[in-house]
């Protein structure tokens, strides 16, 4: 076995995909370059329509790219899939019916050259209790857990999860991330797509931020959080100049609209304390969480320079 | 190996799907009993020298098996909607394994239909020489090949809402033009029918009536349709799997 290929992780080079639509071409992915070393847990973060799912589909070989290439552990996607190196939980999907959970997992395991033990996977994903239940009788959360088990059944080196927690309740989410971290702790590689900044922050070593089909930032979660995690503070405060407002702690930009002020804050707690101290006349104060979507758009609109790691 | 495994679970799922199973097998059976039971003593249907129960046994065998084959499309459409086809594409299962499982499952349902109708026929006093019955069954199975491909093609072209009316309507039309309900004796309908696989399917079933074998034209017509529809099914599959949200 060639050591170089075995040691190589995941490489996406110049990935591009355009879909035709009645309203003209949709540039879903516009030149994505990403290298992920073996063992990393990476979050692909971005709003809906950022190109996350299309990127994942190309990575898995489900969608052929218009340009660019995908290499998974030194192999083409199809070869890596056939070798059982890749496990994936796709964004949409339910299960085929009329099989028990155990039967379904046994069937899936039988397709791969060196599958994981079905009992072990069921134990890890909390499915033992419902092993004999037919798939059409499962709840939404149970279905997601079976789908996670299917992703693990080939005993993969890379786990790809496209918005895995969308249909889960809080408790299932917690258990799910626990199982995922357990998997990652064994030196395996994980790539998951999400539009929750929090999930990316808590579970990933690295966050790749996508917007409008491009990578707009790539770095450790703390760095990304600083870039998109701002809040907006609105208040009515006549007679104060914009540069005075900008001098407040935790403010990254300030704007005046008539009597109203609009502050973008990296630390809104600090800002509000200072604001009330220095400008007690401020009223109608409103702090809103920075919508990720807005943050992403801001990142692409103004200084759209992708940030190097 | 993995193909056989997948086929095994596919068969299991078809049998456990009680509604599908009941309507696939039960519909032709009930139909047959309703039509033929009152006339079970009529030994000379339409002055043909053929008994009434035998005539309708072979007629409903051709219809029932055709429906069994085409209805695999409904199961495919449902799997597609569930996103299962995409899930399978990230396994080592090949397209060939997948198609084989679908075709074999459809054939299993068709064989069960033949068996059930033959038993029902026997119950109503039909008796056929073993050799003739086997020849009939063999030719029916051959002439079902185009319908296996048609089911797969429709399953990958249509969504769950459209597939029911499409397969139901399509099967009725094909059965009508194939001469399932009444013999096509002459004229335009006969000429049209002779171009269709359903006509030769009915003729294959009629081997049970007359003992006359299949003409060369039957083999050619069935062969050409099987080939064309198989190409169509492969095209529909590829078009479908390019990108499904």
PDB file of N, CA and C in Angstrom, chain A residues 19-20 53-54 57 60-64 78 81-84 86-100 102-104 106-113 134 147 150-151 162, chain B residues 1-3 5-20 75 78-95 97 102 240-245:
ATOM      1  N   UNK A  19     -26.284  24.550 -12.185  1.00  0.00           N
ATOM      2  CA  UNK A  19     -27.511  23.854 -12.564  1.00  0.00           C
ATOM      3  C   UNK A  19     -28.313  24.737 -13.483  1.00  0.00           C
ATOM      4  N   UNK A  20     -28.999  24.085 -14.429  1.00  0.00           N
ATOM      5  CA  UNK A  20     -29.923  24.853 -15.254  1.00  0.00           C
ATOM      6  C   UNK A  20     -31.237  24.980 -14.492  1.00  0.00           C
ATOM      7  N   UNK A  53     -24.691  21.462   0.209  1.00  0.00           N
ATOM      8  CA  UNK A  53     -25.170  20.133  -0.208  1.00  0.00           C
ATOM      9  C   UNK A  53     -24.605  19.737  -1.563  1.00  0.00           C
ATOM     10  N   UNK A  54     -24.509  20.678  -2.460  1.00  0.00           N
ATOM     11  CA  UNK A  54     -23.954  20.360  -3.782  1.00  0.00           C
ATOM     12  C   UNK A  54     -22.487  19.968  -3.642  1.00  0.00           C
ATOM     13  N   UNK A  57     -22.520  16.477  -2.339  1.00  0.00           N
ATOM     14  CA  UNK A  57     -22.903  15.538  -3.390  1.00  0.00           C
ATOM     15  C   UNK A  57     -21.742  15.263  -4.339  1.00  0.00           C
ATOM     16  N   UNK A  60     -19.167  13.027  -2.630  1.00  0.00           N
ATOM     17  CA  UNK A  60     -19.563  11.624  -2.545  1.00  0.00           C
ATOM     18  C   UNK A  60     -19.666  10.951  -3.911  1.00  0.00           C
ATOM     19  N   UNK A  61     -19.531  11.748  -4.973  1.00  0.00           N
ATOM     20  CA  UNK A  61     -19.663  11.169  -6.310  1.00  0.00           C
ATOM     21  C   UNK A  61     -21.111  11.049  -6.757  1.00  0.00           C
ATOM     22  N   UNK A  62     -22.038  11.673  -6.045  1.00  0.00           N
ATOM     23  CA  UNK A  62     -23.452  11.611  -6.439  1.00  0.00           C
ATOM     24  C   UNK A  62     -23.756  12.574  -7.578  1.00  0.00           C
ATOM     25  N   UNK A  63     -22.996  13.652  -7.636  1.00  0.00           N
ATOM     26  CA  UNK A  63     -23.163  14.650  -8.695  1.00  0.00           C
ATOM     27  C   UNK A  63     -21.798  14.876  -9.338  1.00  0.00           C
ATOM     28  N   UNK A  64     -21.710  14.729 -10.648  1.00  0.00           N
ATOM     29  CA  UNK A  64     -20.415  14.987 -11.281  1.00  0.00           C
ATOM     30  C   UNK A  64     -20.144  16.493 -11.343  1.00  0.00           C
ATOM     31  N   UNK A  78     -15.872   7.082  -6.245  1.00  0.00           N
ATOM     32  CA  UNK A  78     -16.513   5.775  -6.463  1.00  0.00           C
ATOM     33  C   UNK A  78     -15.681   4.647  -5.859  1.00  0.00           C
ATOM     34  N   UNK A  81     -15.860   4.778  -2.089  1.00  0.00           N
ATOM     35  CA  UNK A  81     -17.155   4.276  -1.625  1.00  0.00           C
ATOM     36  C   UNK A  81     -17.181   2.748  -1.688  1.00  0.00           C
ATOM     37  N   UNK A  82     -16.714   2.181  -2.809  1.00  0.00           N
ATOM     38  CA  UNK A  82     -16.723   0.726  -2.951  1.00  0.00           C
ATOM     39  C   UNK A  82     -15.853   0.044  -1.909  1.00  0.00           C
ATOM     40  N   UNK A  83     -14.789   0.722  -1.498  1.00  0.00           N
ATOM     41  CA  UNK A  83     -13.907   0.144  -0.485  1.00  0.00           C
ATOM     42  C   UNK A  83     -14.494   0.306   0.918  1.00  0.00           C
ATOM     43  N   UNK A  84     -15.640   0.973   1.013  1.00  0.00           N
ATOM     44  CA  UNK A  84     -16.278   1.154   2.317  1.00  0.00           C
ATOM     45  C   UNK A  84     -15.626   2.229   3.164  1.00  0.00           C
ATOM     46  N   UNK A  86     -16.169   5.424   3.018  1.00  0.00           N
ATOM     47  CA  UNK A  86     -16.997   6.605   3.206  1.00  0.00           C
ATOM     48  C   UNK A  86     -18.356   6.218   3.784  1.00  0.00           C
ATOM     49  N   UNK A  87     -18.762   6.891   4.834  1.00  0.00           N
ATOM     50  CA  UNK A  87     -20.114   6.726   5.353  1.00  0.00           C
ATOM     51  C   UNK A  87     -20.805   8.066   5.273  1.00  0.00           C
ATOM     52  N   UNK A  88     -22.068   8.065   4.875  1.00  0.00           N
ATOM     53  CA  UNK A  88     -22.715   9.362   4.708  1.00  0.00           C
ATOM     54  C   UNK A  88     -24.152   9.341   5.169  1.00  0.00           C
ATOM     55  N   UNK A  89     -24.554  10.461   5.737  1.00  0.00           N
ATOM     56  CA  UNK A  89     -25.944  10.675   6.099  1.00  0.00           C
ATOM     57  C   UNK A  89     -26.390  11.866   5.260  1.00  0.00           C
ATOM     58  N   UNK A  90     -27.218  11.574   4.255  1.00  0.00           N
ATOM     59  CA  UNK A  90     -27.624  12.627   3.338  1.00  0.00           C
ATOM     60  C   UNK A  90     -28.702  13.493   3.982  1.00  0.00           C
ATOM     61  N   UNK A  91     -28.889  14.662   3.363  1.00  0.00           N
ATOM     62  CA  UNK A  91     -29.792  15.630   3.985  1.00  0.00           C
ATOM     63  C   UNK A  91     -31.237  15.140   4.011  1.00  0.00           C
ATOM     64  N   UNK A  92     -31.733  14.710   2.852  1.00  0.00           N
ATOM     65  CA  UNK A  92     -33.099  14.230   2.814  1.00  0.00           C
ATOM     66  C   UNK A  92     -33.059  12.725   2.806  1.00  0.00           C
ATOM     67  N   UNK A  93     -34.108  12.130   3.282  1.00  0.00           N
ATOM     68  CA  UNK A  93     -34.166  10.694   3.161  1.00  0.00           C
ATOM     69  C   UNK A  93     -34.897  10.040   4.299  1.00  0.00           C
ATOM     70  N   UNK A  94     -35.686   9.037   3.928  1.00  0.00           N
ATOM     71  CA  UNK A  94     -36.249   8.173   4.944  1.00  0.00           C
ATOM     72  C   UNK A  94     -35.736   6.775   4.623  1.00  0.00           C
ATOM     73  N   UNK A  95     -36.338   5.781   5.203  1.00  0.00           N
ATOM     74  CA  UNK A  95     -35.802   4.433   5.058  1.00  0.00           C
ATOM     75  C   UNK A  95     -36.737   3.596   4.202  1.00  0.00           C
ATOM     76  N   UNK A  96     -36.222   2.513   3.618  1.00  0.00           N
ATOM     77  CA  UNK A  96     -37.130   1.600   2.933  1.00  0.00           C
ATOM     78  C   UNK A  96     -37.926   0.860   3.990  1.00  0.00           C
ATOM     79  N   UNK A  97     -39.134   0.476   3.612  1.00  0.00           N
ATOM     80  CA  UNK A  97     -40.056  -0.101   4.578  1.00  0.00           C
ATOM     81  C   UNK A  97     -40.024  -1.620   4.582  1.00  0.00           C
ATOM     82  N   UNK A  98     -40.729  -2.170   5.543  1.00  0.00           N
ATOM     83  CA  UNK A  98     -40.966  -3.614   5.659  1.00  0.00           C
ATOM     84  C   UNK A  98     -39.727  -4.423   6.010  1.00  0.00           C
ATOM     85  N   UNK A  99     -38.750  -3.766   6.634  1.00  0.00           N
ATOM     86  CA  UNK A  99     -37.628  -4.504   7.212  1.00  0.00           C
ATOM     87  C   UNK A  99     -37.496  -4.037   8.658  1.00  0.00           C
ATOM     88  N   UNK A 100     -36.963  -4.910   9.514  1.00  0.00           N
ATOM     89  CA  UNK A 100     -36.682  -4.455  10.871  1.00  0.00           C
ATOM     90  C   UNK A 100     -35.376  -3.670  10.841  1.00  0.00           C
ATOM     91  N   UNK A 102     -32.735  -4.163  12.528  1.00  0.00           N
ATOM     92  CA  UNK A 102     -31.591  -5.069  12.440  1.00  0.00           C
ATOM     93  C   UNK A 102     -31.422  -5.628  11.023  1.00  0.00           C
ATOM     94  N   UNK A 103     -32.544  -6.000  10.406  1.00  0.00           N
ATOM     95  CA  UNK A 103     -32.462  -6.536   9.040  1.00  0.00           C
ATOM     96  C   UNK A 103     -31.898  -5.501   8.064  1.00  0.00           C
ATOM     97  N   UNK A 104     -32.381  -4.278   8.206  1.00  0.00           N
ATOM     98  CA  UNK A 104     -31.908  -3.221   7.301  1.00  0.00           C
ATOM     99  C   UNK A 104     -30.402  -3.023   7.448  1.00  0.00           C
ATOM    100  N   UNK A 106     -28.243  -5.173   8.650  1.00  0.00           N
ATOM    101  CA  UNK A 106     -27.553  -6.379   8.194  1.00  0.00           C
ATOM    102  C   UNK A 106     -27.429  -6.369   6.670  1.00  0.00           C
ATOM    103  N   UNK A 107     -28.507  -5.945   6.009  1.00  0.00           N
ATOM    104  CA  UNK A 107     -28.472  -5.861   4.551  1.00  0.00           C
ATOM    105  C   UNK A 107     -27.403  -4.864   4.091  1.00  0.00           C
ATOM    106  N   UNK A 108     -27.389  -3.684   4.726  1.00  0.00           N
ATOM    107  CA  UNK A 108     -26.419  -2.667   4.329  1.00  0.00           C
ATOM    108  C   UNK A 108     -24.994  -3.152   4.605  1.00  0.00           C
ATOM    109  N   UNK A 109     -24.796  -3.783   5.761  1.00  0.00           N
ATOM    110  CA  UNK A 109     -23.462  -4.274   6.107  1.00  0.00           C
ATOM    111  C   UNK A 109     -22.977  -5.284   5.076  1.00  0.00           C
ATOM    112  N   UNK A 110     -23.906  -6.116   4.589  1.00  0.00           N
ATOM    113  CA  UNK A 110     -23.545  -7.155   3.644  1.00  0.00           C
ATOM    114  C   UNK A 110     -23.029  -6.636   2.313  1.00  0.00           C
ATOM    115  N   UNK A 111     -23.276  -5.359   2.045  1.00  0.00           N
ATOM    116  CA  UNK A 111     -22.827  -4.805   0.766  1.00  0.00           C
ATOM    117  C   UNK A 111     -21.352  -4.399   0.790  1.00  0.00           C
ATOM    118  N   UNK A 112     -20.773  -4.244   1.986  1.00  0.00           N
ATOM    119  CA  UNK A 112     -19.427  -3.671   2.083  1.00  0.00           C
ATOM    120  C   UNK A 112     -18.376  -4.737   2.341  1.00  0.00           C
ATOM    121  N   UNK A 113     -17.157  -4.476   1.905  1.00  0.00           N
ATOM    122  CA  UNK A 113     -16.098  -5.480   2.032  1.00  0.00           C
ATOM    123  C   UNK A 113     -15.689  -5.777   3.477  1.00  0.00           C
ATOM    124  N   UNK A 134     -40.092  -2.616  12.856  1.00  0.00           N
ATOM    125  CA  UNK A 134     -40.099  -2.344  11.417  1.00  0.00           C
ATOM    126  C   UNK A 134     -39.815  -0.862  11.168  1.00  0.00           C
ATOM    127  N   UNK A 147     -30.442   6.167  10.280  1.00  0.00           N
ATOM    128  CA  UNK A 147     -29.667   6.705   9.160  1.00  0.00           C
ATOM    129  C   UNK A 147     -28.205   6.946   9.557  1.00  0.00           C
ATOM    130  N   UNK A 150     -26.570   3.601   9.538  1.00  0.00           N
ATOM    131  CA  UNK A 150     -26.237   3.192   8.159  1.00  0.00           C
ATOM    132  C   UNK A 150     -24.930   3.850   7.716  1.00  0.00           C
ATOM    133  N   UNK A 151     -24.758   5.114   8.115  1.00  0.00           N
ATOM    134  CA  UNK A 151     -23.523   5.817   7.744  1.00  0.00           C
ATOM    135  C   UNK A 151     -22.300   5.166   8.389  1.00  0.00           C
ATOM    136  N   UNK A 162     -24.796  15.571   6.165  1.00  0.00           N
ATOM    137  CA  UNK A 162     -25.378  16.779   5.598  1.00  0.00           C
ATOM    138  C   UNK A 162     -26.562  17.226   6.447  1.00  0.00           C
TER     139      UNK A 162
ATOM    140  N   UNK B   1     -22.647 -11.680  -4.837  1.00  0.00           N
ATOM    141  CA  UNK B   1     -22.881 -11.883  -3.396  1.00  0.00           C
ATOM    142  C   UNK B   1     -23.744 -10.770  -2.836  1.00  0.00           C
ATOM    143  N   UNK B   2     -23.257  -9.484  -2.942  1.00  0.00           N
ATOM    144  CA  UNK B   2     -24.055  -8.390  -2.390  1.00  0.00           C
ATOM    145  C   UNK B   2     -25.338  -8.215  -3.194  1.00  0.00           C
ATOM    146  N   UNK B   3     -25.257  -8.561  -4.509  1.00  0.00           N
ATOM    147  CA  UNK B   3     -26.450  -8.477  -5.352  1.00  0.00           C
ATOM    148  C   UNK B   3     -27.507  -9.474  -4.900  1.00  0.00           C
ATOM    149  N   UNK B   5     -27.749 -10.815  -1.923  1.00  0.00           N
ATOM    150  CA  UNK B   5     -28.218 -10.382  -0.608  1.00  0.00           C
ATOM    151  C   UNK B   5     -29.302  -9.320  -0.758  1.00  0.00           C
ATOM    152  N   UNK B   6     -29.045  -8.360  -1.631  1.00  0.00           N
ATOM    153  CA  UNK B   6     -30.006  -7.275  -1.811  1.00  0.00           C
ATOM    154  C   UNK B   6     -31.309  -7.818  -2.395  1.00  0.00           C
ATOM    155  N   UNK B   7     -31.196  -8.735  -3.359  1.00  0.00           N
ATOM    156  CA  UNK B   7     -32.392  -9.336  -3.949  1.00  0.00           C
ATOM    157  C   UNK B   7     -33.212 -10.059  -2.888  1.00  0.00           C
ATOM    158  N   UNK B   8     -32.517 -10.759  -1.992  1.00  0.00           N
ATOM    159  CA  UNK B   8     -33.224 -11.515  -0.954  1.00  0.00           C
ATOM    160  C   UNK B   8     -34.079 -10.591  -0.094  1.00  0.00           C
ATOM    161  N   UNK B   9     -33.490  -9.463   0.322  1.00  0.00           N
ATOM    162  CA  UNK B   9     -34.245  -8.532   1.162  1.00  0.00           C
ATOM    163  C   UNK B   9     -35.345  -7.832   0.366  1.00  0.00           C
ATOM    164  N   UNK B  10     -35.090  -7.660  -0.914  1.00  0.00           N
ATOM    165  CA  UNK B  10     -36.094  -7.043  -1.787  1.00  0.00           C
ATOM    166  C   UNK B  10     -37.333  -7.950  -1.876  1.00  0.00           C
ATOM    167  N   UNK B  11     -37.098  -9.244  -2.033  1.00  0.00           N
ATOM    168  CA  UNK B  11     -38.207 -10.199  -2.088  1.00  0.00           C
ATOM    169  C   UNK B  11     -38.965 -10.209  -0.767  1.00  0.00           C
ATOM    170  N   UNK B  12     -38.200 -10.219   0.309  1.00  0.00           N
ATOM    171  CA  UNK B  12     -38.799 -10.212   1.642  1.00  0.00           C
ATOM    172  C   UNK B  12     -39.711  -8.996   1.811  1.00  0.00           C
ATOM    173  N   UNK B  13     -39.242  -7.851   1.352  1.00  0.00           N
ATOM    174  CA  UNK B  13     -40.022  -6.627   1.486  1.00  0.00           C
ATOM    175  C   UNK B  13     -41.287  -6.674   0.650  1.00  0.00           C
ATOM    176  N   UNK B  14     -41.188  -7.281  -0.541  1.00  0.00           N
ATOM    177  CA  UNK B  14     -42.373  -7.373  -1.402  1.00  0.00           C
ATOM    178  C   UNK B  14     -43.435  -8.247  -0.747  1.00  0.00           C
ATOM    179  N   UNK B  15     -43.001  -9.346  -0.111  1.00  0.00           N
ATOM    180  CA  UNK B  15     -43.951 -10.261   0.520  1.00  0.00           C
ATOM    181  C   UNK B  15     -44.566  -9.628   1.760  1.00  0.00           C
ATOM    182  N   UNK B  16     -43.760  -8.869   2.499  1.00  0.00           N
ATOM    183  CA  UNK B  16     -44.274  -8.269   3.731  1.00  0.00           C
ATOM    184  C   UNK B  16     -45.183  -7.072   3.482  1.00  0.00           C
ATOM    185  N   UNK B  17     -45.058  -6.485   2.303  1.00  0.00           N
ATOM    186  CA  UNK B  17     -45.894  -5.334   1.971  1.00  0.00           C
ATOM    187  C   UNK B  17     -47.288  -5.875   1.638  1.00  0.00           C
ATOM    188  N   UNK B  18     -48.111  -6.010   2.683  1.00  0.00           N
ATOM    189  CA  UNK B  18     -49.348  -6.767   2.534  1.00  0.00           C
ATOM    190  C   UNK B  18     -50.313  -6.162   1.550  1.00  0.00           C
ATOM    191  N   UNK B  19     -50.413  -4.849   1.541  1.00  0.00           N
ATOM    192  CA  UNK B  19     -51.349  -4.222   0.618  1.00  0.00           C
ATOM    193  C   UNK B  19     -50.949  -4.482  -0.828  1.00  0.00           C
ATOM    194  N   UNK B  20     -49.645  -4.271  -1.078  1.00  0.00           N
ATOM    195  CA  UNK B  20     -49.119  -4.519  -2.414  1.00  0.00           C
ATOM    196  C   UNK B  20     -49.349  -5.981  -2.799  1.00  0.00           C
ATOM    197  N   UNK B  75     -43.196   0.818  -6.621  1.00  0.00           N
ATOM    198  CA  UNK B  75     -42.284   0.629  -5.492  1.00  0.00           C
ATOM    199  C   UNK B  75     -40.996   1.416  -5.693  1.00  0.00           C
ATOM    200  N   UNK B  78     -41.658   5.099  -4.955  1.00  0.00           N
ATOM    201  CA  UNK B  78     -41.718   5.349  -3.512  1.00  0.00           C
ATOM    202  C   UNK B  78     -40.309   5.378  -2.914  1.00  0.00           C
ATOM    203  N   UNK B  79     -39.452   4.490  -3.353  1.00  0.00           N
ATOM    204  CA  UNK B  79     -38.079   4.466  -2.849  1.00  0.00           C
ATOM    205  C   UNK B  79     -37.310   5.723  -3.248  1.00  0.00           C
ATOM    206  N   UNK B  80     -37.610   6.183  -4.456  1.00  0.00           N
ATOM    207  CA  UNK B  80     -36.954   7.409  -4.902  1.00  0.00           C
ATOM    208  C   UNK B  80     -37.379   8.567  -4.036  1.00  0.00           C
ATOM    209  N   UNK B  81     -38.692   8.625  -3.747  1.00  0.00           N
ATOM    210  CA  UNK B  81     -39.186   9.724  -2.943  1.00  0.00           C
ATOM    211  C   UNK B  81     -38.553   9.696  -1.544  1.00  0.00           C
ATOM    212  N   UNK B  82     -38.299   8.501  -1.049  1.00  0.00           N
ATOM    213  CA  UNK B  82     -37.685   8.372   0.271  1.00  0.00           C
ATOM    214  C   UNK B  82     -36.194   8.705   0.235  1.00  0.00           C
ATOM    215  N   UNK B  83     -35.647   8.958  -0.947  1.00  0.00           N
ATOM    216  CA  UNK B  83     -34.222   9.252  -1.063  1.00  0.00           C
ATOM    217  C   UNK B  83     -33.377   7.994  -0.986  1.00  0.00           C
ATOM    218  N   UNK B  84     -34.015   6.847  -1.080  1.00  0.00           N
ATOM    219  CA  UNK B  84     -33.281   5.600  -0.887  1.00  0.00           C
ATOM    220  C   UNK B  84     -32.349   5.294  -2.054  1.00  0.00           C
ATOM    221  N   UNK B  85     -32.765   5.680  -3.259  1.00  0.00           N
ATOM    222  CA  UNK B  85     -31.936   5.416  -4.430  1.00  0.00           C
ATOM    223  C   UNK B  85     -30.585   6.112  -4.287  1.00  0.00           C
ATOM    224  N   UNK B  86     -30.611   7.324  -3.692  1.00  0.00           N
ATOM    225  CA  UNK B  86     -29.362   8.043  -3.461  1.00  0.00           C
ATOM    226  C   UNK B  86     -28.514   7.342  -2.398  1.00  0.00           C
ATOM    227  N   UNK B  87     -29.187   6.859  -1.367  1.00  0.00           N
ATOM    228  CA  UNK B  87     -28.462   6.143  -0.317  1.00  0.00           C
ATOM    229  C   UNK B  87     -27.745   4.917  -0.905  1.00  0.00           C
ATOM    230  N   UNK B  88     -28.431   4.218  -1.805  1.00  0.00           N
ATOM    231  CA  UNK B  88     -27.819   3.029  -2.415  1.00  0.00           C
ATOM    232  C   UNK B  88     -26.613   3.393  -3.269  1.00  0.00           C
ATOM    233  N   UNK B  89     -26.626   4.600  -3.809  1.00  0.00           N
ATOM    234  CA  UNK B  89     -25.523   4.991  -4.677  1.00  0.00           C
ATOM    235  C   UNK B  89     -24.248   5.273  -3.908  1.00  0.00           C
ATOM    236  N   UNK B  90     -24.336   5.370  -2.586  1.00  0.00           N
ATOM    237  CA  UNK B  90     -23.092   5.465  -1.823  1.00  0.00           C
ATOM    238  C   UNK B  90     -22.804   4.147  -1.119  1.00  0.00           C
ATOM    239  N   UNK B  91     -23.164   3.055  -1.809  1.00  0.00           N
ATOM    240  CA  UNK B  91     -22.740   1.710  -1.408  1.00  0.00           C
ATOM    241  C   UNK B  91     -22.097   1.065  -2.632  1.00  0.00           C
ATOM    242  N   UNK B  92     -21.428  -0.072  -2.442  1.00  0.00           N
ATOM    243  CA  UNK B  92     -20.823  -0.732  -3.606  1.00  0.00           C
ATOM    244  C   UNK B  92     -21.848  -1.404  -4.527  1.00  0.00           C
ATOM    245  N   UNK B  93     -23.131  -1.379  -4.168  1.00  0.00           N
ATOM    246  CA  UNK B  93     -24.148  -2.008  -5.008  1.00  0.00           C
ATOM    247  C   UNK B  93     -24.097  -1.401  -6.413  1.00  0.00           C
ATOM    248  N   UNK B  94     -23.997  -2.256  -7.426  1.00  0.00           N
ATOM    249  CA  UNK B  94     -23.915  -1.735  -8.796  1.00  0.00           C
ATOM    250  C   UNK B  94     -25.320  -1.550  -9.375  1.00  0.00           C
ATOM    251  N   UNK B  95     -25.371  -0.783 -10.450  1.00  0.00           N
ATOM    252  CA  UNK B  95     -26.643  -0.588 -11.144  1.00  0.00           C
ATOM    253  C   UNK B  95     -27.204  -1.937 -11.581  1.00  0.00           C
ATOM    254  N   UNK B  97     -26.749  -4.890 -10.115  1.00  0.00           N
ATOM    255  CA  UNK B  97     -27.327  -5.559  -8.934  1.00  0.00           C
ATOM    256  C   UNK B  97     -28.727  -5.016  -8.646  1.00  0.00           C
ATOM    257  N   UNK B 102     -34.740  -5.715  -8.851  1.00  0.00           N
ATOM    258  CA  UNK B 102     -36.070  -5.239  -9.238  1.00  0.00           C
ATOM    259  C   UNK B 102     -36.756  -6.217 -10.189  1.00  0.00           C
ATOM    260  N   UNK B 240     -32.465  10.212 -13.880  1.00  0.00           N
ATOM    261  CA  UNK B 240     -32.987  10.368 -12.538  1.00  0.00           C
ATOM    262  C   UNK B 240     -31.872  10.529 -11.507  1.00  0.00           C
ATOM    263  N   UNK B 241     -30.783   9.798 -11.688  1.00  0.00           N
ATOM    264  CA  UNK B 241     -29.748   9.802 -10.673  1.00  0.00           C
ATOM    265  C   UNK B 241     -28.717  10.906 -10.877  1.00  0.00           C
ATOM    266  N   UNK B 242     -28.893  11.692 -11.910  1.00  0.00           N
ATOM    267  CA  UNK B 242     -27.962  12.796 -12.121  1.00  0.00           C
ATOM    268  C   UNK B 242     -27.991  13.752 -10.940  1.00  0.00           C
ATOM    269  N   UNK B 243     -29.194  14.099 -10.554  1.00  0.00           N
ATOM    270  CA  UNK B 243     -29.326  14.972  -9.400  1.00  0.00           C
ATOM    271  C   UNK B 243     -30.769  14.895  -8.916  1.00  0.00           C
ATOM    272  N   UNK B 244     -30.960  14.374  -7.737  1.00  0.00           N
ATOM    273  CA  UNK B 244     -32.295  14.359  -7.148  1.00  0.00           C
ATOM    274  C   UNK B 244     -32.214  15.073  -5.818  1.00  0.00           C
ATOM    275  N   UNK B 245     -33.039  16.049  -5.653  1.00  0.00           N
ATOM    276  CA  UNK B 245     -32.996  16.780  -4.383  1.00  0.00           C
ATOM    277  C   UNK B 245     -33.684  15.972  -3.304  1.00  0.00           C
TER     278      UNK B 245
END
